CSV table of C-alpha atoms and ligand atoms in Angstrom, one decimal:
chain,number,residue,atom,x,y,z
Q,1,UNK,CA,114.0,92.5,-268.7
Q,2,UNK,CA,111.9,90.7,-271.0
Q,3,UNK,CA,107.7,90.8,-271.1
Q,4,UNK,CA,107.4,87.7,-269.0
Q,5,UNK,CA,109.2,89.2,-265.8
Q,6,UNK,CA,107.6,92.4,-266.4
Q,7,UNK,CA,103.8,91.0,-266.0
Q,8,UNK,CA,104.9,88.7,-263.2
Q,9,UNK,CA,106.4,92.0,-261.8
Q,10,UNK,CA,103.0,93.9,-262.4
Q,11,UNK,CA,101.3,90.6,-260.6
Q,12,UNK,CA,103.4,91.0,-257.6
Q,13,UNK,CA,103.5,94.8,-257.1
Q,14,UNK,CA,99.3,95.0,-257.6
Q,15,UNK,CA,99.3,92.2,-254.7
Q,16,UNK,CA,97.0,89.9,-257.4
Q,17,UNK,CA,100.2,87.3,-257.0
Q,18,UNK,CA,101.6,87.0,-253.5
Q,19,UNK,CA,105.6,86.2,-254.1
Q,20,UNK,CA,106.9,83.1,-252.1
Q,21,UNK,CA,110.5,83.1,-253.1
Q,22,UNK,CA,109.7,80.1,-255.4
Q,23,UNK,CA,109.1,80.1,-259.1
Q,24,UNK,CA,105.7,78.7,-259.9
Q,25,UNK,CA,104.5,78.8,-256.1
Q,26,UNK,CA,101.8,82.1,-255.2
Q,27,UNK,CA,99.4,83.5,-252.9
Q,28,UNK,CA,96.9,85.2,-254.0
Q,29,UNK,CA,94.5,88.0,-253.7
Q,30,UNK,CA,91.2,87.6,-252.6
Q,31,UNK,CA,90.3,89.6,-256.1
Q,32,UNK,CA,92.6,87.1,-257.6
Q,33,UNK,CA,90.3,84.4,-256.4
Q,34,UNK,CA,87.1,86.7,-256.7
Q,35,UNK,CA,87.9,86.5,-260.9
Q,36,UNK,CA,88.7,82.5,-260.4
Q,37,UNK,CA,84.9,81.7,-258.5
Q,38,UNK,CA,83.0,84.6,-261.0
Q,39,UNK,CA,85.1,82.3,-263.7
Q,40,UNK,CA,83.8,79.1,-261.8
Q,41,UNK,CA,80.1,79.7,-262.2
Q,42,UNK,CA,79.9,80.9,-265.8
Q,43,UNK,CA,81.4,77.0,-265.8
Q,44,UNK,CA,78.9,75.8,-263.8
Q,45,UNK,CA,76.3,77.8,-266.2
Q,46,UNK,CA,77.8,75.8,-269.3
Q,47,UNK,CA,78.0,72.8,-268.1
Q,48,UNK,CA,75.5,72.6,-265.2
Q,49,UNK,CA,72.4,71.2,-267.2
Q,50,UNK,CA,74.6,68.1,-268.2
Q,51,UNK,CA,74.3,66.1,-264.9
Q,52,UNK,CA,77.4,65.8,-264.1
Q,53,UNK,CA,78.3,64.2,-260.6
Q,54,UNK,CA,80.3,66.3,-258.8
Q,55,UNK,CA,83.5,64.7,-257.0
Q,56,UNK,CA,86.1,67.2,-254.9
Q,57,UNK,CA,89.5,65.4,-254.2
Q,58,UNK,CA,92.1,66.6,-252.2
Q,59,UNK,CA,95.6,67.3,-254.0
Q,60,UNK,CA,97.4,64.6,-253.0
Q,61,UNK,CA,96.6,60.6,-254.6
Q,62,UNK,CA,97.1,57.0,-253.6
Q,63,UNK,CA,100.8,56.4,-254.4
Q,64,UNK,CA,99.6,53.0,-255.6
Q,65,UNK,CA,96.8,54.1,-258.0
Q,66,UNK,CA,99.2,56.8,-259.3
Q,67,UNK,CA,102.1,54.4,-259.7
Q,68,UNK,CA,99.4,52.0,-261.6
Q,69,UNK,CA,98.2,55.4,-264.1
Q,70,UNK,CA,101.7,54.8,-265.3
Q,71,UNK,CA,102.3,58.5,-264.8
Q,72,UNK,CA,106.6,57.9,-263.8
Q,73,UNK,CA,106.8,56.2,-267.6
Q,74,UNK,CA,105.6,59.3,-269.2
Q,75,UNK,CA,105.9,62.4,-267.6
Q,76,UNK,CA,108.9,61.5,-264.1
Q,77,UNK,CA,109.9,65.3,-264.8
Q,78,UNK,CA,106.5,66.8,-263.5
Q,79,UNK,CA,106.3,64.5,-260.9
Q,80,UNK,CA,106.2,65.2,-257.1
Q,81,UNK,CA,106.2,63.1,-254.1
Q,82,UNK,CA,105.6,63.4,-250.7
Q,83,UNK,CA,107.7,62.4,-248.3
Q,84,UNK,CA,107.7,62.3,-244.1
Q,85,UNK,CA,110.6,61.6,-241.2
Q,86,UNK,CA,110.2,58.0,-240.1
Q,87,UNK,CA,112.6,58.0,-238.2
Q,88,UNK,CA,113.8,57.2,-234.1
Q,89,UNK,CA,114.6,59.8,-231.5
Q,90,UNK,CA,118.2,59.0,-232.9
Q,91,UNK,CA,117.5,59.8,-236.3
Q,92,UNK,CA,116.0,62.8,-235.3
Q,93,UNK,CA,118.8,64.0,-233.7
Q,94,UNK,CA,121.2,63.5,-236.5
Q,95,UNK,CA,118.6,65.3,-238.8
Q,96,UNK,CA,118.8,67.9,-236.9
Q,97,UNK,CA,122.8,68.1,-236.5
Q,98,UNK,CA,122.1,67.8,-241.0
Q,99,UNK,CA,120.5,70.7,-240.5
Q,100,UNK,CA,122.5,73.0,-238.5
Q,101,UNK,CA,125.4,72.3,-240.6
Q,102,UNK,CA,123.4,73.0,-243.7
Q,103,UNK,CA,123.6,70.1,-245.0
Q,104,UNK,CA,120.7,67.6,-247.3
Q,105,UNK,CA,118.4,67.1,-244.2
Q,106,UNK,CA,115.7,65.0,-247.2
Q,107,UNK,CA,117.8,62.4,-247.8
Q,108,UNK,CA,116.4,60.3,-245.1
Q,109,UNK,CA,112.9,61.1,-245.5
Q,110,UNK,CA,110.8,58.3,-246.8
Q,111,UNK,CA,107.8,58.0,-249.1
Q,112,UNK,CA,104.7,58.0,-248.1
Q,113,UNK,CA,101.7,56.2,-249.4
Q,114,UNK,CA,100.5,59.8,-251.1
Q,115,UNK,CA,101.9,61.8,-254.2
Q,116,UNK,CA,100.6,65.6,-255.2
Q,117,UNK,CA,98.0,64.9,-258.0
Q,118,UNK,CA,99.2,65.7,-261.6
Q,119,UNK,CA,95.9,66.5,-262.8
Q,120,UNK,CA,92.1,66.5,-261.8
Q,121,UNK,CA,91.2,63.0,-263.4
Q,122,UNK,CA,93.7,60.8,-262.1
Q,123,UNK,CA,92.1,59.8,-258.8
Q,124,UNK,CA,88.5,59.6,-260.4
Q,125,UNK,CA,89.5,56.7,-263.0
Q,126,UNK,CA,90.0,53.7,-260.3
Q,127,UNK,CA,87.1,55.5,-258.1
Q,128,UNK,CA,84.9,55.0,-260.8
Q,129,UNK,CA,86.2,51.7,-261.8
Q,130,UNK,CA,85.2,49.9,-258.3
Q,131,UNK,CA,81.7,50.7,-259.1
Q,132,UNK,CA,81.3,48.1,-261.2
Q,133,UNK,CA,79.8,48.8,-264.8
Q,134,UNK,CA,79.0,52.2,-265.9
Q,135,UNK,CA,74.5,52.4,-266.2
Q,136,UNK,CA,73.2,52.9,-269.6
Q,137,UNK,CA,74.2,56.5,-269.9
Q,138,UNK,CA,77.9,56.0,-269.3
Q,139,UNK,CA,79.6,58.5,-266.8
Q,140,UNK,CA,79.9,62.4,-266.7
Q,141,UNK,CA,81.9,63.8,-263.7
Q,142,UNK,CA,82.7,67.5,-262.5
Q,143,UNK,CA,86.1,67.8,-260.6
Q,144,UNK,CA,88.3,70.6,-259.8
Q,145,UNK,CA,91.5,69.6,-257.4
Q,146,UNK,CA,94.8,71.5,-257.4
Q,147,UNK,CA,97.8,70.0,-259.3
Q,148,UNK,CA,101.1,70.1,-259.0
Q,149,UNK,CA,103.6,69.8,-261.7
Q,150,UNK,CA,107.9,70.4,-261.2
Q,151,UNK,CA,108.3,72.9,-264.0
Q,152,UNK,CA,109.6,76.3,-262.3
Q,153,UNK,CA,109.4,79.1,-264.4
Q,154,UNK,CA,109.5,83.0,-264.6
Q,155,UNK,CA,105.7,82.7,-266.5
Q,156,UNK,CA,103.0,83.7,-264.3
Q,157,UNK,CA,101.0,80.8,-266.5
Q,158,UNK,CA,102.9,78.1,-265.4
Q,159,UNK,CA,102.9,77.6,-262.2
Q,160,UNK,CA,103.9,74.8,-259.8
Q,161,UNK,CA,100.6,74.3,-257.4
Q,162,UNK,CA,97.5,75.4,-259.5
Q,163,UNK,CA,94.2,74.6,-260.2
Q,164,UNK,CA,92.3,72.4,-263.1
Q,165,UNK,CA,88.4,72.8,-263.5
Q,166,UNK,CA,87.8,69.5,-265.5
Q,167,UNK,CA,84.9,67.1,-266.7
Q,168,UNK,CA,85.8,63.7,-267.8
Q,169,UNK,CA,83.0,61.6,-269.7
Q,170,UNK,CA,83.1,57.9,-270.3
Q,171,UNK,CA,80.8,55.7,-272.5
Q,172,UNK,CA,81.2,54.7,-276.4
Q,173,UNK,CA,84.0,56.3,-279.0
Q,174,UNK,CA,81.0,58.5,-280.1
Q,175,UNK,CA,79.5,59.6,-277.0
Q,176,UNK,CA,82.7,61.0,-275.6
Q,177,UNK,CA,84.0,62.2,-278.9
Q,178,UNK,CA,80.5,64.4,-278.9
Q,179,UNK,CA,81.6,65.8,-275.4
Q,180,UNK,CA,84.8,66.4,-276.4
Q,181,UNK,CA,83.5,68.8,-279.4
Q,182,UNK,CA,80.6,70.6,-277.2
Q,183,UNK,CA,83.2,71.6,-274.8
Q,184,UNK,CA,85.2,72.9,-277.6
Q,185,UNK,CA,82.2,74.8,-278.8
Q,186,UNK,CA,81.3,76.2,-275.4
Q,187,UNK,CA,84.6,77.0,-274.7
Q,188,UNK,CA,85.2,79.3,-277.7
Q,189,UNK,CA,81.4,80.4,-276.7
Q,190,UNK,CA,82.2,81.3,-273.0
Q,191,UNK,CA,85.7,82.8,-273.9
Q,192,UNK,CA,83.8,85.6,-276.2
Q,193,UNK,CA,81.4,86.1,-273.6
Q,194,UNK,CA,84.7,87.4,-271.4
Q,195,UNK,CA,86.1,89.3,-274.2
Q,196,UNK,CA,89.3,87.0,-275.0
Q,197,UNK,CA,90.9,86.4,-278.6
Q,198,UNK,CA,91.4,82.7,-278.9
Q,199,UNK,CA,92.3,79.5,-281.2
Q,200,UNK,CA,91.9,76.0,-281.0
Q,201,UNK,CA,95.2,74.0,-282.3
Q,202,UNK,CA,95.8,70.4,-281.9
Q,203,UNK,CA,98.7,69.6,-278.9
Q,204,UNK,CA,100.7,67.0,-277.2
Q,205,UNK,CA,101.7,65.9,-273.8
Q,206,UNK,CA,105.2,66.9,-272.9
Q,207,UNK,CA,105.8,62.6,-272.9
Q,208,UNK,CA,109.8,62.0,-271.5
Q,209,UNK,CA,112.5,61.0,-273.5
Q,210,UNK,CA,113.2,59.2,-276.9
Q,211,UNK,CA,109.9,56.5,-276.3
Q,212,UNK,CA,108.2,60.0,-275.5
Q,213,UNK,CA,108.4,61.1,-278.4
Q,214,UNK,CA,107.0,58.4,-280.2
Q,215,UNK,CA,103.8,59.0,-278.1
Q,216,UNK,CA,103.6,62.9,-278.8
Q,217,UNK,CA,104.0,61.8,-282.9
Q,218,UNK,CA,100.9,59.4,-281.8
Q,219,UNK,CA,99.2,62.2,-279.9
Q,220,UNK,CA,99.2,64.8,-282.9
Q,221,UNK,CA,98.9,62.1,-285.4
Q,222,UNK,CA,95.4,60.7,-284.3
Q,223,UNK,CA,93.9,64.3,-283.0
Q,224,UNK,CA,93.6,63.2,-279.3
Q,225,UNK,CA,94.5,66.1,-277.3
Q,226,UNK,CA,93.6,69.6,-278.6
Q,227,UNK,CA,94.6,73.0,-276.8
Q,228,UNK,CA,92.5,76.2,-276.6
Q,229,UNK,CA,95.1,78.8,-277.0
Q,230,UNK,CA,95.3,82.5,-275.4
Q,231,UNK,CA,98.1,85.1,-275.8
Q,232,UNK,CA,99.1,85.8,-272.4
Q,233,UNK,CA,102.8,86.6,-271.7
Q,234,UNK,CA,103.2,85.9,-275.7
Q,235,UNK,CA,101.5,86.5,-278.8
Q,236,UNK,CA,103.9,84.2,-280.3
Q,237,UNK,CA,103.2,81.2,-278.3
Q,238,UNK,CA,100.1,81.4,-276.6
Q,239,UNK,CA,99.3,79.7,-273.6
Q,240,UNK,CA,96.5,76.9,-273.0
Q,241,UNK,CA,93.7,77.8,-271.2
Q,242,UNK,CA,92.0,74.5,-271.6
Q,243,UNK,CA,92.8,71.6,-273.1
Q,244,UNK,CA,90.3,68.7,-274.2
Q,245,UNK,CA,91.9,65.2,-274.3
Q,246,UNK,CA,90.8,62.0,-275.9
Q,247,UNK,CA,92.2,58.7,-274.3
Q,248,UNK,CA,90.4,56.2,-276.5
Q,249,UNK,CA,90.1,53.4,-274.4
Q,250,UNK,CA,93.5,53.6,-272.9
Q,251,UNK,CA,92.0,54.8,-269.2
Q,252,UNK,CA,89.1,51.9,-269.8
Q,253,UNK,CA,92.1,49.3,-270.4
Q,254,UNK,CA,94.3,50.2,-267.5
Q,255,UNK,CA,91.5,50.6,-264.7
Q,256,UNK,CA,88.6,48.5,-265.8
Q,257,UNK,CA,86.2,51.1,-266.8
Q,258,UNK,CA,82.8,48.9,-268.4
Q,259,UNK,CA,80.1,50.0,-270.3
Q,260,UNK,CA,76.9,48.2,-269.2
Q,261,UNK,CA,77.4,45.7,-271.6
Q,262,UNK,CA,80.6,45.0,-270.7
Q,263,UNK,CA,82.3,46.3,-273.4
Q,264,UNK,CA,85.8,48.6,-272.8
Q,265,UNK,CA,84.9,52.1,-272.0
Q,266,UNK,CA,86.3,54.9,-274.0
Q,267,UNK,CA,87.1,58.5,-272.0
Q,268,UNK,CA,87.2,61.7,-272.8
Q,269,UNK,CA,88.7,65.2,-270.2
Q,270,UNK,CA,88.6,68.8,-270.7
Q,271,UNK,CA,90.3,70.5,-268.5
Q,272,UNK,CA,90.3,74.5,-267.6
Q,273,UNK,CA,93.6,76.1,-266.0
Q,274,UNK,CA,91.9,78.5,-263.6
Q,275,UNK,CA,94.6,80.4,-262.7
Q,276,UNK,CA,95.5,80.8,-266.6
Q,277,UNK,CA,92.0,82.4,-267.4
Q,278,UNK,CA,92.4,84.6,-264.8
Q,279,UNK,CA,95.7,85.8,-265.5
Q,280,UNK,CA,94.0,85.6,-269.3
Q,281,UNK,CA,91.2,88.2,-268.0
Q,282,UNK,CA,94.0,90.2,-266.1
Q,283,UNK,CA,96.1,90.3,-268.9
Q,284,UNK,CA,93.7,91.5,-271.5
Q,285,UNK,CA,91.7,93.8,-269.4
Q,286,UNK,CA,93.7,95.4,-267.3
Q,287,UNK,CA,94.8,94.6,-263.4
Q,288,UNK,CA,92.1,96.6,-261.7
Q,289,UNK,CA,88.6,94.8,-262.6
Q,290,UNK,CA,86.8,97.3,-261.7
Q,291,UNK,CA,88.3,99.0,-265.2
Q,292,UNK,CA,87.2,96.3,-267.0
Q,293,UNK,CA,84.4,96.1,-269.5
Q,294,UNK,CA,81.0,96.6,-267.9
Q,295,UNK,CA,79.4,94.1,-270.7
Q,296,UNK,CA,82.1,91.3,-269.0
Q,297,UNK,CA,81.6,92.4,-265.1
Q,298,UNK,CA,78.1,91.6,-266.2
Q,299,UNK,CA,78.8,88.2,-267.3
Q,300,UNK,CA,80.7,87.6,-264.7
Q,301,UNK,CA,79.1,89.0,-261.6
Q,302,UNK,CA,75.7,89.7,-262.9
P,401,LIG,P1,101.2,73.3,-271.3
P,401,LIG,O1,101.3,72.7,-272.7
P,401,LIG,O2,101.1,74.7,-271.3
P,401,LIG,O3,102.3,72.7,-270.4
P,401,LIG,P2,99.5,71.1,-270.6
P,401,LIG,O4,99.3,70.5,-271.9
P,401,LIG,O5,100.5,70.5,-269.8
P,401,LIG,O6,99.8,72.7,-270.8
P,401,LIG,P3,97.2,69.9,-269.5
P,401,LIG,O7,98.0,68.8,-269.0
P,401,LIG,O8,96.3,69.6,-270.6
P,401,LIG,O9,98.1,71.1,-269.9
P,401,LIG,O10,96.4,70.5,-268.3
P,401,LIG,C1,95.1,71.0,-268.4
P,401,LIG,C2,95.1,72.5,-268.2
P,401,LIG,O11,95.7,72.9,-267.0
P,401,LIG,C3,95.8,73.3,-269.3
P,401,LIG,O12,95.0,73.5,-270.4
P,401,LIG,C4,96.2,74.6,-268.6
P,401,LIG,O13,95.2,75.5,-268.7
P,401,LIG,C5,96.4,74.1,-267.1
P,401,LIG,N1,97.8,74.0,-266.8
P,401,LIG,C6,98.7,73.0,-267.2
P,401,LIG,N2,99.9,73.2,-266.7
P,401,LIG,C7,99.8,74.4,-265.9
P,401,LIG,C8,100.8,75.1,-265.1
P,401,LIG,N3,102.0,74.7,-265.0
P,401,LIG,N4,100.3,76.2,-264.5
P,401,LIG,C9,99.1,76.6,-264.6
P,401,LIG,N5,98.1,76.0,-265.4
P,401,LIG,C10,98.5,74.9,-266.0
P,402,LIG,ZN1,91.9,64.9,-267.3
P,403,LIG,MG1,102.5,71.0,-269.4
């Protein structure tokens, strides 16, 4: 059995992770969640001076907008679709036969008009774009949604359904450049405050195919997506806890983002996996939190 079954294992028998028979797919404790909201608000204590306008979507997008974000030419593996019976009384009853005999019962479902959102951002880009021009200050936005990725594994950290903290910023190369670093500082800042080892290393996108990888040689090469890193099921290959992404003004391009003057806006994202930094905190300090660290309960709960 190797250390990645074993903590999933631990997960499981303390009742933290609530097994569904699929890989990637959990319940969860309400102590789970308790770590997750404590986690939330030493966020909110970072970043909650900045003035960011909050925005909650649900996890599911506009097919349309997510089919425009270009997502199925870059990342089809992760993608997931939802799709509904359509059918006549007929149909139904020949679904049902499909069923009974065991046999692929989807096939005749049909798309709807919503997909499950890959990450946080993607609906807030053509939101913000029917505005009209950004004011003076440019934009700063606070989102948290759950995502959904198809990549199954055995790794507690990478899960199917899970949730991304993020703030995007748009305005000039500099401005969101400038968020970009802060966020990079406060996250090393915040992550001492809880008592986790971490680094910060440049990344890439998992981008499909042979054109993909063109675009991950792009993505290292120009700096634009860096990862802050956290041993949790290996010291090895640590996992990333957050992840702060520069998009130039690829996101201004494809939606229309202005700056008041009219010029293309540049974007910026950093994103925390909540669920990671929990199983981070679980990980390093033990499953039972009332063990942990009184200086760290403080930090988190006061
Ligand atoms: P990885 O390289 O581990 O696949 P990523 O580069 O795909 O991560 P991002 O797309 O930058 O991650 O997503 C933002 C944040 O969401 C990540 O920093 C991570 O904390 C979290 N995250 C990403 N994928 C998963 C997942 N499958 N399960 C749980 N959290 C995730
Ligand atoms: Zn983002
Ligand atoms: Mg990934």
């Amino acid at each position: 059995m190797d250390m990645q079954t074993s903590f999933l294992d631990r997960l499981f028998e303390s009742g933290l992770l609530i097994d569904t028979g699929v890989d990637g797919l959990y319940g969860r404790s309400g102590q789970f969640e308790d770590v997750i909201t404590a986690f939330e608000r030493l966020i909110d204590t970072f970043g909650g001076a900045d003035g960011a306008e909050a925005m909650r979507f649900p996890p599911g997008m506009n097919r349309a907008l997510f089919e425009k974000s270009g997502y199925m030419k870059s990342f089809p593996q992760l993608a997931g679709t939802v799709h509904s019976f359509c059918g006549s009384e007929l149909d139904h009853m020949s679904l049902l036969e499909c069923m009974e005999v065991g046999d692929d019962w989807t096939k005749g479902q049909q798309a709807t008009d919503i997909v499950l959102t890959p990450a946080a951002c993607y609906p807030l880009y053509p939101t913000v774009a029917k505005r009209g021009n950004l004011p003076k200050t440019g934009g700063l936005f606070d989102l948290q949604s759950y995502c959904f990725r198809h990549e199954p594994s055995k790794d507690p950290a990478r899960q199917q359904l899970f949730r991304m903290r993020e703030y995007v910023c748009m305005g000039t190369e500099q401005h969101v450049t400038d968020f970009r670093q802060k966020w990079m500082d406060r996250g090393l800042e915040m992550m001492k405050q809880v008592g986790l080892d971490v680094t910060i290393d440049v990344a890439n996108d998992p981008f499909f195919g042979r054109a993909g990888k063109m675009m991950v040689n792009n993505q290292r090469d120009q700096n634009l997506k860096f990862e802050l890193l956290i041993p949790i099921t290996s010291v090895a290959k640590p996992t990333a806890c957050m992840s702060f992404n520069y998009h130039q003004d690829s996101f201004g391009l494809k939606w229309g983002l202005n700056l008041e003057d009219g010029s293309v806006a540049h974007t910026a994202c950093v994103g925390f996996g909540l669920e990671r930094i929990a199983l981070a905190l679980f990980h390093h300090h033990g499953l039972d939190v009332k063990e942990w660290p009184a200086s760290i309960r403080k930090t988190l709960w006061g």
